[in-house]
């Protein structure tokens, strides 16, 4: 057993007790019957709490493997302070933590991973006898003091049925194996109440109570529950007060839960279209954020379309929120636009709004796994479709608070609640999904995350495939090595760097950081170390006949979420470069991080994987960052950054192309991003001397308006001007207006009659009939072009001056 003494240690206890018989005979009449001596426990408190074997090192092997070496703490003598592997808050730094101090346990000085020498083992018996003799004396005296203090602090209530908790009664509530606090300056804060005692319930119907919750405080009143029970039996029961019929109420809830919702069912698309959208979601998004159990979902999905069975409202909401995520990535139904938004994204908004209303009507008390799955899918749908962007941070924070309420931050294997293995793994997966949502939202918004003040005790999701366990599994399979890719590999490996990313978020989103240059370099080394630890999967291998595995998707996201922190860390030192040459490293790291982010996104884009640039804002941020670091270089500089300026322009062009692809799929519902990218490109061209300022402005305006001209060509309402005779009215498939990698499920684009414009000598761009259709051609080369009166953007339902921002030129008509 973990708590047994090593076999190479002599039976010190019997010899020590024999010597104590002579030393303490005169104390027996003061203490009454002799108490049994407490056995010395050698396992760390964390392994004892989890009832696992311990290697008895600091930190022990199990704490290292579980990713919590800082929680490896050993039981100290009564009256002394336990020493843990974590460094106290006043001593630790975030960069070069000193080695853990030696831990005195009995007479043995325990150091991390150091085996005792033979000489030390020969000295141990005599040292242990002397130390144990002193230990026993102090222990008996402290127990007497605790008893006397307990007797003096007992205060009976009016009827004598309750007793206020005191040090003597408090020891009964302390976990077995922990000594009674005996420090004269003892306060209740010194008592560590195990967190698992604060989690009650089963599966997802659990409730987490903090240590200072009112319910926890009520438990401190000894005898209160016995008093209330007797009062009810003697005084309330004779009054025949009707009790709650909990069984009937539960049956009514289950019956209502199994009912359908005609409003949600009316929003469902045909089965063929739903199948395609579900396939896109499972193929791409479920390989990074694990929200559902795929085999279980497939079985329920097949039963859902059975006409003889009722379509439950919960599964209908789950399905609608799922297809809202992948709606714009598939685009099989329509490529039409209403204003600046595509019909697909408007349908996604309608699905999200209906599911939100249904979700708000559900009971907060009686929630199941499907409710938390719907909440995560709704946030994912809002993120992908850019619905209520300013609420991303508050919405992700609400997910975290809801998860804390049911105790998702407590690992199911560490609690006493009744949680099946299947539910335990789903709790870990959903909690990991919520955590990643909130960490990224905190970084994007520049606001702190609640996770920096939460003790996350939940283990990482296991690196296993979904078909290796189900709802009837009695045990979960062993987690596979990190080098073996599974659909859960992202969540399993992302947990490794979670503590570092939360720490960086706390620094970057808190008060203005007072970081020294050496600290920034050490943080950069820590980020690089985490990146180097990531496994190198076969990124070109896509197996599995039904849904292809995409290790490149998880691999890219693991890199992106770490590299993104290098940019804000080094950004303050870009301006200091011209004053001190040592900050040249900041420029190179800043530039390399932005370049690598674009290259990784472009690699996915070329494969037709649009998941990450729909889910994240890396492309726009990288364009601004590349432009920023290049503008800091003198025009005649021969630095590496300025030498690669042409490559920088090509990288920015790639980002603009990806953004245009998204706009043509979803619409320009985030116009600020695209207009900023166009302006940054023109500004960089001016700095490099490629174009004059006026030419760069005209080029940026031409690019911006040309994109909206494409949107105008796919409007659903009839055009104000009738199509010319040269255009065919027969529907046909038009060519993709921009050259880009095709998706796994490419969308058809219907040919729509274009608005007839005046002929112009301007060159064509991207297959458009006109380069600048909003201007009339000049009859004289010295004449300034005038606006075209036949051209307008009224059908887009928006003002281009608002889309561009603070436009400094003339209004467009």
mmCIF file of C-alpha atoms in Angstrom, residues 235 352-353 426 797:
data_model
loop_
_atom_site.group_PDB
_atom_site.id
_atom_site.type_symbol
_atom_site.label_atom_id
_atom_site.label_comp_id
_atom_site.label_asym_id
_atom_site.label_seq_id
_atom_site.Cartn_x
_atom_site.Cartn_y
_atom_site.Cartn_z
ATOM 1 C CA UNK A 235 -44.374 18.978 14.911
ATOM 2 C CA UNK A 352 -28.956 30.571 -33.849
ATOM 3 C CA UNK A 353 -31.648 33.000 -32.724
ATOM 4 C CA UNK A 426 -17.708 14.105 -21.817
ATOM 5 C CA UNK A 797 -28.491 48.224 -47.996
#
